PDB file of C-alpha atoms in Angstrom:
ATOM      1  CA  ALA A   1       6.945 -14.130 -15.732  1.00 78.00           C
ATOM      2  CA  ALA A   2       6.771 -12.860 -12.153  1.00 85.00           C
ATOM      3  CA  TYR A   3       9.468 -10.854 -10.401  1.00 89.00           C
ATOM      4  CA  MET A   4       9.820  -9.910  -6.733  1.00 88.00           C
ATOM      5  CA  GLU A   5      11.347  -6.634  -5.598  1.00 86.00           C
ATOM      6  CA  SER A   6      12.904  -5.786  -2.250  1.00 88.00           C
ATOM      7  CA  VAL A   7      12.237  -2.384  -0.677  1.00 93.00           C
ATOM      8  CA  GLY A   8      12.836  -0.947   2.790  1.00 92.00           C
ATOM      9  CA  PRO A   9      10.616  -2.773   5.328  1.00 89.00           C
ATOM     10  CA  ASP A  10      10.397   0.269   7.613  1.00 90.00           C
ATOM     11  CA  SER A  11      10.496   2.927   4.891  1.00 93.00           C
ATOM     12  CA  SER A  12       7.623   5.251   4.041  1.00 95.00           C
ATOM     13  CA  CYS A  13       5.473   4.445   1.029  1.00 96.00           C
ATOM     14  CA  TRP A  14       7.147   7.382  -0.784  1.00 97.00           C
ATOM     15  CA  ASP A  15      10.642   6.002  -0.264  1.00 97.00           C
ATOM     16  CA  ARG A  16       9.482   2.485  -1.134  1.00 97.00           C
ATOM     17  CA  ALA A  17       7.849   3.688  -4.370  1.00 97.00           C
ATOM     18  CA  CYS A  18      11.124   5.383  -5.332  1.00 97.00           C
ATOM     19  CA  GLU A  19      13.050   2.196  -4.600  1.00 97.00           C
ATOM     20  CA  LEU A  20      10.605   0.086  -6.605  1.00 97.00           C
ATOM     21  CA  TYR A  21      10.819   2.445  -9.576  1.00 97.00           C
ATOM     22  CA  ALA A  22      14.631   2.274  -9.529  1.00 97.00           C
ATOM     23  CA  GLN A  23      14.584  -1.527  -9.418  1.00 96.00           C
ATOM     24  CA  ILE A  24      12.150  -1.849 -12.315  1.00 96.00           C
ATOM     25  CA  THR A  25      14.014   0.671 -14.479  1.00 96.00           C
ATOM     26  CA  GLY A  26      17.525  -0.328 -13.438  1.00 96.00           C
ATOM     27  CA  THR A  27      18.502   3.174 -12.300  1.00 96.00           C
ATOM     28  CA  LEU A  28      19.849   5.063  -9.296  1.00 97.00           C
ATOM     29  CA  THR A  29      17.256   5.401  -6.525  1.00 97.00           C
ATOM     30  CA  ASP A  30      16.192   9.054  -6.350  1.00 97.00           C
ATOM     31  CA  TYR A  31      13.988   9.986  -3.392  1.00 97.00           C
ATOM     32  CA  GLY A  32      13.512  13.493  -4.767  1.00 97.00           C
ATOM     33  CA  ALA A  33      15.328  16.694  -3.849  1.00 97.00           C
ATOM     34  CA  ALA A  34      12.330  18.255  -2.111  1.00 96.00           C
ATOM     35  CA  HIS A  35      11.293  15.132  -0.195  1.00 95.00           C
ATOM     36  CA  SER A  36      14.778  14.195   0.983  1.00 94.00           C
ATOM     37  CA  ALA A  37      15.530  17.744   2.148  1.00 94.00           C
ATOM     38  CA  ALA A  38      12.255  17.963   4.068  1.00 93.00           C
ATOM     39  CA  CYS A  39      12.702  14.544   5.650  1.00 92.00           C
ATOM     40  CA  GLY A  40      16.377  14.871   6.485  1.00 90.00           C
ATOM     41  CA  HIS A  41      17.861  11.991   4.535  1.00 92.00           C
ATOM     42  CA  GLU A  42      20.059  11.570   1.474  1.00 94.00           C
ATOM     43  CA  ARG A  43      18.478  12.227  -1.909  1.00 96.00           C
ATOM     44  CA  TYR A  44      19.996   9.146  -3.533  1.00 96.00           C
ATOM     45  CA  GLY A  45      19.933   5.511  -2.477  1.00 96.00           C
ATOM     46  CA  THR A  46      20.929   2.185  -3.987  1.00 96.00           C
ATOM     47  CA  ASP A  47      22.066   2.198  -7.619  1.00 97.00           C
ATOM     48  CA  TYR A  48      20.376  -0.547  -9.638  1.00 96.00           C
ATOM     49  CA  THR A  49      22.144   0.283 -12.881  1.00 95.00           C
ATOM     50  CA  GLY A  50      23.015  -3.047 -14.477  1.00 94.00           C
ATOM     51  CA  ARG A  51      20.803  -4.845 -11.938  1.00 94.00           C
ATOM     52  CA  GLN A  52      17.379  -4.252 -13.451  1.00 94.00           C
ATOM     53  CA  LEU A  53      14.633  -6.325 -11.816  1.00 94.00           C
ATOM     54  CA  ILE A  54      13.357  -7.546 -15.199  1.00 92.00           C
ATOM     55  CA  PRO A  55      16.403  -8.170 -17.401  1.00 91.00           C
ATOM     56  CA  ASP A  56      16.481  -6.529 -20.843  1.00 90.00           C
ATOM     57  CA  PHE A  57      13.085  -4.926 -20.286  1.00 92.00           C
ATOM     58  CA  THR A  58      11.892  -1.615 -21.673  1.00 93.00           C
ATOM     59  CA  TRP A  59       9.117  -0.236 -19.500  1.00 95.00           C
ATOM     60  CA  ASP A  60       6.709   1.879 -21.525  1.00 95.00           C
ATOM     61  CA  ALA A  61       3.108   1.977 -22.727  1.00 96.00           C
ATOM     62  CA  GLU A  62       3.881  -0.753 -25.250  1.00 96.00           C
ATOM     63  CA  HIS A  63       5.266  -2.956 -22.480  1.00 95.00           C
ATOM     64  CA  PRO A  64       3.026  -2.416 -19.414  1.00 96.00           C
ATOM     65  CA  ILE A  65       3.352  -4.357 -16.174  1.00 96.00           C
ATOM     66  CA  HIS A  66       0.998  -5.752 -13.546  1.00 97.00           C
ATOM     67  CA  LEU A  67       1.739  -4.733  -9.957  1.00 97.00           C
ATOM     68  CA  VAL A  68       0.851  -7.011  -7.039  1.00 97.00           C
ATOM     69  CA  GLY A  69       1.393  -5.778  -3.483  1.00 97.00           C
ATOM     70  CA  HIS A  70       0.937  -7.593  -0.178  1.00 97.00           C
ATOM     71  CA  SER A  71       0.360  -5.616   3.025  1.00 97.00           C
ATOM     72  CA  PHE A  72       2.101  -2.214   2.898  1.00 97.00           C
ATOM     73  CA  GLY A  73       3.195  -3.173  -0.602  1.00 97.00           C
ATOM     74  CA  GLY A  74      -0.387  -2.480  -1.648  1.00 97.00           C
ATOM     75  CA  VAL A  75      -0.045   1.160  -0.585  1.00 98.00           C
ATOM     76  CA  THR A  76       3.407   1.365  -2.184  1.00 98.00           C
ATOM     77  CA  ILE A  77       2.263   0.302  -5.645  1.00 98.00           C
ATOM     78  CA  ARG A  78      -0.726   2.648  -5.553  1.00 98.00           C
ATOM     79  CA  LEU A  79       1.595   5.580  -4.850  1.00 98.00           C
ATOM     80  CA  LEU A  80       4.038   4.437  -7.528  1.00 98.00           C
ATOM     81  CA  LEU A  81       1.241   4.473 -10.097  1.00 98.00           C
ATOM     82  CA  ASP A  82       0.076   7.910  -8.971  1.00 97.00           C
ATOM     83  CA  LEU A  83       3.579   9.366  -9.331  1.00 97.00           C
ATOM     84  CA  MET A  84       3.997   7.741 -12.737  1.00 97.00           C
ATOM     85  CA  ILE A  85       0.794   9.370 -13.983  1.00 97.00           C
ATOM     86  CA  ASP A  86       0.604  12.698 -12.144  1.00 96.00           C
ATOM     87  CA  GLY A  87       4.202  13.338 -11.129  1.00 96.00           C
ATOM     88  CA  ASN A  88       4.986  15.717  -8.277  1.00 96.00           C
ATOM     89  CA  TYR A  89       5.146  19.489  -8.688  1.00 96.00           C
ATOM     90  CA  ASP A  90       7.381  20.058  -5.675  1.00 96.00           C
ATOM     91  CA  GLU A  91      10.034  17.723  -7.028  1.00 97.00           C
ATOM     92  CA  VAL A  92       9.983  19.311 -10.484  1.00 97.00           C
ATOM     93  CA  ALA A  93      10.260  22.765  -8.913  1.00 96.00           C
ATOM     94  CA  ALA A  94      13.161  21.657  -6.716  1.00 95.00           C
ATOM     95  CA  SER A  95      15.155  19.815  -9.395  1.00 94.00           C
ATOM     96  CA  GLY A  96      14.256  21.284 -12.773  1.00 93.00           C
ATOM     97  CA  ASP A  97      16.060  19.401 -15.531  1.00 93.00           C
ATOM     98  CA  ASP A  98      17.566  17.071 -12.930  1.00 94.00           C
ATOM     99  CA  THR A  99      14.163  15.665 -11.924  1.00 95.00           C
ATOM    100  CA  SER A 100      13.713  11.892 -11.970  1.00 96.00           C
ATOM    101  CA  PRO A 101      11.227  10.710 -14.635  1.00 96.00           C
ATOM    102  CA  LEU A 102       9.233   9.238 -11.750  1.00 97.00           C
ATOM    103  CA  PHE A 103       8.265  12.761 -10.677  1.00 97.00           C
ATOM    104  CA  THR A 104       7.597  14.295 -14.088  1.00 96.00           C
ATOM    105  CA  GLY A 105       4.394  12.303 -14.648  1.00 94.00           C
ATOM    106  CA  GLY A 106       2.706  11.533 -17.945  1.00 95.00           C
ATOM    107  CA  HIS A 107       3.526   7.806 -17.977  1.00 96.00           C
ATOM    108  CA  THR A 108       0.030   6.663 -18.919  1.00 96.00           C
ATOM    109  CA  GLY A 109      -0.309   3.025 -19.911  1.00 97.00           C
ATOM    110  CA  PHE A 110       2.819   1.797 -18.112  1.00 97.00           C
ATOM    111  CA  VAL A 111       0.720  -0.172 -15.568  1.00 98.00           C
ATOM    112  CA  LYS A 112      -2.035  -2.515 -16.708  1.00 97.00           C
ATOM    113  CA  SER A 113      -3.374  -3.652 -13.336  1.00 98.00           C
ATOM    114  CA  ILE A 114      -2.920  -3.331  -9.594  1.00 98.00           C
ATOM    115  CA  SER A 115      -3.734  -6.153  -7.169  1.00 98.00           C
ATOM    116  CA  ILE A 116      -3.554  -5.550  -3.419  1.00 98.00           C
ATOM    117  CA  LEU A 117      -3.502  -8.379  -0.878  1.00 98.00           C
ATOM    118  CA  ALA A 118      -4.293  -7.745   2.808  1.00 98.00           C
ATOM    119  CA  ALA A 119      -3.278  -4.112   2.380  1.00 98.00           C
ATOM    120  CA  PRO A 120      -3.767  -1.538   5.179  1.00 98.00           C
ATOM    121  CA  SER A 121      -5.327   0.885   2.719  1.00 98.00           C
ATOM    122  CA  ASN A 122      -7.017   2.863   5.492  1.00 98.00           C
ATOM    123  CA  GLY A 123      -4.355   2.279   8.120  1.00 98.00           C
ATOM    124  CA  THR A 124      -4.306  -0.287  10.903  1.00 97.00           C
ATOM    125  CA  THR A 125      -4.989  -0.231  14.613  1.00 96.00           C
ATOM    126  CA  ALA A 126      -1.910  -2.459  14.996  1.00 95.00           C
ATOM    127  CA  VAL A 127       0.180   0.730  15.207  1.00 92.00           C
ATOM    128  CA  TYR A 128      -1.669   1.702  18.388  1.00 90.00           C
ATOM    129  CA  VAL A 129      -0.649  -1.381  20.389  1.00 85.00           C
ATOM    130  CA  GLY A 130       0.375  -0.515  23.914  1.00 67.00           C
ATOM    131  CA  SER A 131      -1.582   2.716  24.045  1.00 61.00           C
ATOM    132  CA  SER A 132      -5.178   3.545  24.872  1.00 51.00           C
ATOM    133  CA  ASP A 133      -4.713   6.770  22.941  1.00 50.00           C
ATOM    134  CA  ALA A 134      -4.283   6.408  19.188  1.00 47.00           C
ATOM    135  CA  GLY A 135      -2.180   9.553  19.098  1.00 45.00           C
ATOM    136  CA  ASN A 136       0.391   8.601  21.711  1.00 44.00           C
ATOM    137  CA  ALA A 137       1.418   5.334  20.092  1.00 42.00           C
ATOM    138  CA  ILE A 138       2.961   6.982  17.046  1.00 39.00           C
ATOM    139  CA  SER A 139       4.118  10.264  18.522  1.00 37.00           C
ATOM    140  CA  ASN A 140       7.768   9.246  18.263  1.00 38.00           C
ATOM    141  CA  GLY A 141       7.566   7.044  15.200  1.00 37.00           C
ATOM    142  CA  GLU A 142       7.374   3.724  16.992  1.00 38.00           C
ATOM    143  CA  SER A 143       5.039   1.562  19.040  1.00 39.00           C
ATOM    144  CA  GLY A 144       5.268  -1.483  21.259  1.00 39.00           C
ATOM    145  CA  THR A 145       4.959  -3.781  18.232  1.00 48.00           C
ATOM    146  CA  PHE A 146       6.708  -2.012  15.388  1.00 41.00           C
ATOM    147  CA  ASN A 147      10.057  -0.269  15.680  1.00 41.00           C
ATOM    148  CA  ALA A 148      11.223   1.914  12.813  1.00 39.00           C
ATOM    149  CA  ASN A 149      15.000   1.934  12.404  1.00 37.00           C
ATOM    150  CA  VAL A 150      14.953   5.713  12.297  1.00 39.00           C
ATOM    151  CA  VAL A 151      12.190   8.223  12.809  1.00 45.00           C
ATOM    152  CA  ARG A 152      13.185  10.185   9.679  1.00 43.00           C
ATOM    153  CA  GLN A 153      10.941  13.118  10.456  1.00 59.00           C
ATOM    154  CA  TYR A 154       7.964  10.738  10.493  1.00 84.00           C
ATOM    155  CA  ASP A 155       9.065   9.442   7.077  1.00 90.00           C
ATOM    156  CA  ASN A 156       8.456   5.769   7.835  1.00 92.00           C
ATOM    157  CA  ALA A 157       6.004   2.926   7.312  1.00 93.00           C
ATOM    158  CA  LEU A 158       4.580   3.059  10.814  1.00 92.00           C
ATOM    159  CA  ASN A 159       3.543   6.681  10.447  1.00 94.00           C
ATOM    160  CA  ASP A 160       1.997   6.028   7.026  1.00 96.00           C
ATOM    161  CA  MET A 161      -0.070   3.174   8.486  1.00 96.00           C
ATOM    162  CA  SER A 162      -1.734   5.333  11.134  1.00 96.00           C
ATOM    163  CA  VAL A 163      -5.393   5.809  10.233  1.00 97.00           C
ATOM    164  CA  ASP A 164      -5.321   9.601   9.899  1.00 97.00           C
ATOM    165  CA  ARG A 165      -2.218   9.543   7.694  1.00 97.00           C
ATOM    166  CA  ALA A 166      -3.389   6.590   5.577  1.00 98.00           C
ATOM    167  CA  CYS A 167      -6.696   8.258   4.741  1.00 98.00           C
ATOM    168  CA  ALA A 168      -4.870  11.468   3.824  1.00 97.00           C
ATOM    169  CA  ILE A 169      -2.655   9.475   1.455  1.00 97.00           C
ATOM    170  CA  ASN A 170      -5.796   7.988  -0.084  1.00 98.00           C
ATOM    171  CA  ALA A 171      -7.136  11.464  -0.782  1.00 97.00           C
ATOM    172  CA  SER A 172      -4.127  12.125  -3.008  1.00 96.00           C
ATOM    173  CA  LEU A 173      -4.358   8.892  -5.015  1.00 97.00           C
ATOM    174  CA  GLN A 174      -6.765   8.860  -7.942  1.00 95.00           C
ATOM    175  CA  LEU A 175      -8.111   5.803  -9.735  1.00 97.00           C
ATOM    176  CA  GLN A 176      -6.893   5.703 -13.328  1.00 97.00           C
ATOM    177  CA  PRO A 177      -9.511   4.978 -16.019  1.00 97.00           C
ATOM    178  CA  ASP A 178      -7.274   2.565 -17.960  1.00 97.00           C
ATOM    179  CA  VAL A 179      -5.981   0.518 -15.002  1.00 98.00           C
ATOM    180  CA  TYR A 180      -7.657  -2.598 -13.574  1.00 98.00           C
ATOM    181  CA  TYR A 181      -7.854  -2.760  -9.780  1.00 98.00           C
ATOM    182  CA  PHE A 182      -8.247  -5.964  -7.738  1.00 98.00           C
ATOM    183  CA  CYS A 183      -8.553  -6.212  -3.960  1.00 98.00           C
ATOM    184  CA  TYR A 184      -8.186  -9.322  -1.787  1.00 98.00           C
ATOM    185  CA  TYR A 185      -8.498  -9.128   2.000  1.00 98.00           C
ATOM    186  CA  GLY A 186      -9.149 -11.359   4.982  1.00 97.00           C
ATOM    187  CA  ALA A 187      -9.944 -11.764   8.653  1.00 97.00           C
ATOM    188  CA  TYR A 188      -9.249 -14.672  10.970  1.00 95.00           C
ATOM    189  CA  PRO A 189     -10.516 -15.673  14.436  1.00 93.00           C
ATOM    190  CA  SER A 190      -7.953 -14.360  16.900  1.00 91.00           C
ATOM    191  CA  ASP A 191      -8.259 -17.367  19.235  1.00 90.00           C
ATOM    192  CA  SER A 192      -7.121 -19.822  16.551  1.00 89.00           C
ATOM    193  CA  ILE A 193      -4.739 -17.699  14.500  1.00 92.00           C
ATOM    194  CA  SER A 194      -1.049 -18.560  14.108  1.00 88.00           C
ATOM    195  CA  PRO A 195       0.989 -18.045  17.314  1.00 90.00           C
ATOM    196  CA  THR A 196       3.062 -15.549  15.330  1.00 89.00           C
ATOM    197  CA  LEU A 197       0.069 -13.200  15.159  1.00 93.00           C
ATOM    198  CA  LYS A 198      -2.108 -14.335  18.053  1.00 93.00           C
ATOM    199  CA  ALA A 199      -1.253 -11.644  20.599  1.00 94.00           C
ATOM    200  CA  LEU A 200      -1.628  -8.799  18.133  1.00 95.00           C
ATOM    201  CA  ALA A 201      -4.820 -10.237  16.631  1.00 96.00           C
ATOM    202  CA  GLY A 202      -6.349 -10.551  20.081  1.00 95.00           C
ATOM    203  CA  TRP A 203      -5.454  -6.983  21.002  1.00 95.00           C
ATOM    204  CA  MET A 204      -6.881  -5.614  17.748  1.00 96.00           C
ATOM    205  CA  SER A 205     -10.065  -7.659  18.238  1.00 96.00           C
ATOM    206  CA  GLY A 206     -10.779  -5.786  21.462  1.00 95.00           C
ATOM    207  CA  TYR A 207      -9.532  -2.318  20.575  1.00 95.00           C
ATOM    208  CA  GLN A 208     -11.750   0.749  20.327  1.00 94.00           C
ATOM    209  CA  GLY A 209     -10.409   4.278  20.217  1.00 94.00           C
ATOM    210  CA  GLN A 210     -10.317   7.681  18.586  1.00 94.00           C
ATOM    211  CA  THR A 211      -7.712   8.931  16.124  1.00 95.00           C
ATOM    212  CA  PRO A 212      -5.976  12.192  17.082  1.00 94.00           C
ATOM    213  CA  GLY A 213      -7.269  14.002  13.983  1.00 96.00           C
ATOM    214  CA  SER A 214      -3.783  14.898  12.859  1.00 95.00           C
ATOM    215  CA  TYR A 215      -0.580  13.480  11.442  1.00 94.00           C
ATOM    216  CA  THR A 216       2.940  14.782  11.006  1.00 92.00           C
ATOM    217  CA  VAL A 217       5.205  14.554   7.963  1.00 90.00           C
ATOM    218  CA  ALA A 218       8.594  16.220   7.592  1.00 85.00           C
ATOM    219  CA  GLY A 219       8.099  18.117  10.818  1.00 84.00           C
ATOM    220  CA  GLN A 220       4.813  19.654   9.710  1.00 90.00           C
ATOM    221  CA  THR A 221       1.542  18.713  11.373  1.00 94.00           C
ATOM    222  CA  TYR A 222      -1.656  18.463   9.351  1.00 95.00           C
ATOM    223  CA  TYR A 223      -5.128  18.433  10.908  1.00 96.00           C
ATOM    224  CA  VAL A 224      -7.944  16.216   9.641  1.00 96.00           C
ATOM    225  CA  PRO A 225     -11.308  15.085  11.015  1.00 96.00           C
ATOM    226  CA  SER A 226     -10.841  12.627  13.879  1.00 96.00           C
ATOM    227  CA  GLN A 227     -12.228   9.133  13.348  1.00 97.00           C
ATOM    228  CA  SER A 228     -13.929   6.862  15.856  1.00 96.00           C
ATOM    229  CA  LEU A 229     -12.515   3.341  15.600  1.00 96.00           C
ATOM    230  CA  GLY A 230     -15.388   1.250  16.911  1.00 96.00           C
ATOM    231  CA  VAL A 231     -16.359  -2.402  16.806  1.00 97.00           C
ATOM    232  CA  GLU A 232     -16.361  -2.360  13.004  1.00 97.00           C
ATOM    233  CA  TRP A 233     -12.564  -2.090  13.198  1.00 98.00           C
ATOM    234  CA  GLN A 234     -12.186  -5.187  15.385  1.00 97.00           C
ATOM    235  CA  PRO A 235     -12.267  -8.017  12.777  1.00 98.00           C
ATOM    236  CA  ASN A 236      -8.702  -8.412  11.531  1.00 98.00           C
ATOM    237  CA  ASP A 237      -6.207 -10.757   9.922  1.00 97.00           C
ATOM    238  CA  GLY A 238      -3.627 -10.397  12.649  1.00 96.00           C
ATOM    239  CA  MET A 239      -2.117  -7.176  11.305  1.00 96.00           C
ATOM    240  CA  VAL A 240      -4.721  -5.415   9.154  1.00 98.00           C
ATOM    241  CA  ASN A 241      -8.326  -4.593  10.037  1.00 98.00           C
ATOM    242  CA  ALA A 242     -10.861  -6.013   7.600  1.00 98.00           C
ATOM    243  CA  VAL A 243     -12.479  -2.573   7.244  1.00 98.00           C
ATOM    244  CA  SER A 244      -9.111  -1.246   6.084  1.00 98.00           C
ATOM    245  CA  GLY A 245      -8.350  -4.089   3.702  1.00 98.00           C
ATOM    246  CA  TYR A 246     -11.761  -3.851   2.015  1.00 98.00           C
ATOM    247  CA  CYS A 247     -11.545  -0.618   0.000  1.00 97.00           C
ATOM    248  CA  PRO A 248      -9.567   2.637   0.232  1.00 98.00           C
ATOM    249  CA  TYR A 249     -11.452   5.684   1.475  1.00 98.00           C
ATOM    250  CA  HIS A 250     -10.691   9.269   2.413  1.00 98.00           C
ATOM    251  CA  LEU A 251     -12.595  11.855   4.418  1.00 97.00           C
ATOM    252  CA  ASP A 252     -14.339  14.976   3.212  1.00 96.00           C
ATOM    253  CA  ALA A 253     -14.154  18.186   5.241  1.00 92.00           C
ATOM    254  CA  SER A 254     -17.022  17.057   7.466  1.00 94.00           C
ATOM    255  CA  GLY A 255     -15.403  13.715   8.217  1.00 95.00           C
ATOM    256  CA  MET A 256     -17.639  11.635   5.949  1.00 97.00           C
ATOM    257  CA  GLN A 257     -15.991   8.557   4.438  1.00 97.00           C
ATOM    258  CA  ILE A 258     -15.666   8.770   0.638  1.00 98.00           C
ATOM    259  CA  PHE A 259     -14.835   5.347  -0.768  1.00 98.00           C
ATOM    260  CA  ASP A 260     -13.067   4.828  -4.071  1.00 98.00           C
ATOM    261  CA  ASP A 261     -15.343   3.576  -6.851  1.00 98.00           C
ATOM    262  CA  HIS A 262     -15.699  -0.152  -6.280  1.00 98.00           C
ATOM    263  CA  ARG A 263     -17.892  -3.194  -6.666  1.00 97.00           C
ATOM    264  CA  ASP A 264     -18.045  -6.585  -4.976  1.00 97.00           C
ATOM    265  CA  VAL A 265     -17.177  -9.478  -7.294  1.00 96.00           C
ATOM    266  CA  ASN A 266     -16.819 -13.258  -7.084  1.00 93.00           C
ATOM    267  CA  GLY A 267     -14.269 -13.795  -9.845  1.00 87.00           C
ATOM    268  CA  GLY A 268     -16.500 -14.929 -12.686  1.00 86.00           C
ATOM    269  CA  GLU A 269     -17.367 -11.477 -14.015  1.00 87.00           C
ATOM    270  CA  THR A 270     -15.986  -9.452 -16.861  1.00 91.00           C
ATOM    271  CA  PHE A 271     -13.947  -6.733 -15.214  1.00 95.00           C
ATOM    272  CA  SER A 272     -13.790  -3.061 -16.077  1.00 93.00           C
ATOM    273  CA  PRO A 273     -10.907  -0.671 -15.431  1.00 97.00           C
ATOM    274  CA  GLY A 274     -11.101   2.417 -13.253  1.00 98.00           C
ATOM    275  CA  GLU A 275     -12.753   0.811 -10.203  1.00 98.00           C
ATOM    276  CA  TRP A 276     -11.853  -1.613  -7.429  1.00 98.00           C
ATOM    277  CA  ASN A 277     -12.997  -5.182  -7.969  1.00 97.00           C
ATOM    278  CA  ILE A 278     -13.269  -6.512  -4.410  1.00 98.00           C
ATOM    279  CA  PHE A 279     -13.327 -10.249  -3.821  1.00 98.00           C
ATOM    280  CA  PRO A 280     -15.232 -11.870  -0.928  1.00 97.00           C
ATOM    281  CA  GLN A 281     -13.423 -11.760   2.390  1.00 98.00           C
ATOM    282  CA  TYR A 282     -11.047 -14.673   2.901  1.00 97.00           C
ATOM    283  CA  THR A 283     -10.870 -16.479   6.238  1.00 96.00           C
ATOM    284  CA  TRP A 284      -7.104 -16.070   6.058  1.00 96.00           C
ATOM    285  CA  SER A 285      -4.548 -14.494   8.322  1.00 96.00           C
ATOM    286  CA  HIS A 286      -2.210 -11.749   7.161  1.00 96.00           C
ATOM    287  CA  LEU A 287       0.606 -14.212   6.577  1.00 94.00           C
ATOM    288  CA  ASP A 288      -1.603 -16.805   4.883  1.00 95.00           C
ATOM    289  CA  PHE A 289      -1.634 -14.644   1.747  1.00 96.00           C
ATOM    290  CA  ILE A 290       2.100 -15.247   1.391  1.00 93.00           C
ATOM    291  CA  GLY A 291       2.355 -18.715   2.889  1.00 89.00           C
ATOM    292  CA  GLY A 292       3.176 -17.713   6.444  1.00 75.00           C
ATOM    293  CA  ILE A 293       4.648 -19.917   9.160  1.00 74.00           C
ATOM    294  CA  ASN A 294       1.982 -22.067  10.862  1.00 74.00           C
ATOM    295  CA  GLY A 295      -0.511 -20.782   8.316  1.00 79.00           C
ATOM    296  CA  SER A 296      -4.017 -22.162   7.966  1.00 85.00           C
ATOM    297  CA  VAL A 297      -3.850 -22.352   4.155  1.00 91.00           C
ATOM    298  CA  SER A 298      -2.377 -25.371   2.418  1.00 91.00           C
ATOM    299  CA  ALA A 299       0.324 -24.999  -0.203  1.00 91.00           C
ATOM    300  CA  ASP A 300      -2.055 -26.329  -2.866  1.00 94.00           C
ATOM    301  CA  THR A 301      -4.725 -23.786  -1.917  1.00 94.00           C
ATOM    302  CA  LEU A 302      -2.235 -20.936  -2.005  1.00 95.00           C
ATOM    303  CA  ARG A 303      -0.839 -22.052  -5.362  1.00 95.00           C
ATOM    304  CA  GLY A 304      -4.399 -22.145  -6.679  1.00 96.00           C
ATOM    305  CA  PHE A 305      -4.996 -18.607  -5.403  1.00 97.00           C
ATOM    306  CA  TYR A 306      -1.969 -17.253  -7.259  1.00 97.00           C
ATOM    307  CA  ARG A 307      -2.736 -19.264 -10.395  1.00 96.00           C
ATOM    308  CA  ASP A 308      -6.209 -17.699 -10.444  1.00 96.00           C
ATOM    309  CA  LEU A 309      -4.750 -14.220  -9.844  1.00 97.00           C
ATOM    310  CA  ALA A 310      -2.217 -14.684 -12.647  1.00 96.00           C
ATOM    311  CA  GLN A 311      -4.857 -15.969 -15.044  1.00 95.00           C
ATOM    312  CA  ARG A 312      -7.180 -13.094 -14.148  1.00 95.00           C
ATOM    313  CA  ILE A 313      -4.657 -10.401 -14.977  1.00 94.00           C
ATOM    314  CA  THR A 314      -3.489 -12.293 -18.074  1.00 93.00           C
ATOM    315  CA  ASN A 315      -7.064 -12.380 -19.369  1.00 93.00           C
ATOM    316  CA  ILE A 316      -7.315  -8.585 -19.402  1.00 89.00           C
ATOM    317  CA  GLU A 317      -4.381  -8.243 -21.796  1.00 76.00           C
TER     318      GLU A 317
END
């Protein structure tokens, strides 16, 4: 069976991972004592006690789940897995015996596979709309296209989708040897894309710039190698650059791109865990992956896509 969660659309991937964990486990949302204090918001959120996403479900290594994330959901589920496995030292130090199990780590085997669809794994130039300078567009936590409800000390989705910040997040997320990873991404001609995405797709198709080489979280600024966003960043699906949707990477100290272990596949192979299996680029827009308005993909084609995805992850059981 498939279940769909609902997390904050403007929230950071950290807050969204906490919300997803609470929904799956049917518990009170705990954003962590250290994180919430640093970011200036309440530690606790919605209480899902008695409203578990999967009714009467015990989530453990004997009952693993498959996580599928579209767009920023792809980043969210990768962070959720990382917290489940590795925990977070700062949260344990801040809370002691009152620490959420999400932050204590050691939950190996709870996730069988991760599938990301049109995910901005390496950020997106969409956050720089309205600015010729990649740094200015996110300096206050919002841009001409996206508006976060609150800045939250840069604790929001927009900030996490900037290229510098996204690649820094990638550096903290390790592939797990027992988890299967699947990646689906697309690009679509901006002149014929859905009117919903046409203006943004056209802007991204012509954008070139330089990242500021820094990002801010919880009032603290971190410096990283600046990246040149050249013509290779121009193909996009209307919200996510193809180069970002392809495979997560981070930078070494010299600024060299270090990609996660991955291989290109066509769907007929036998898959192995611990590496990204990347399917050929789809000529789909960002919304086509979820059946968007005025989409170019028929309902039958989209149903076939999800049937294949479901069969693929079922076959690895």
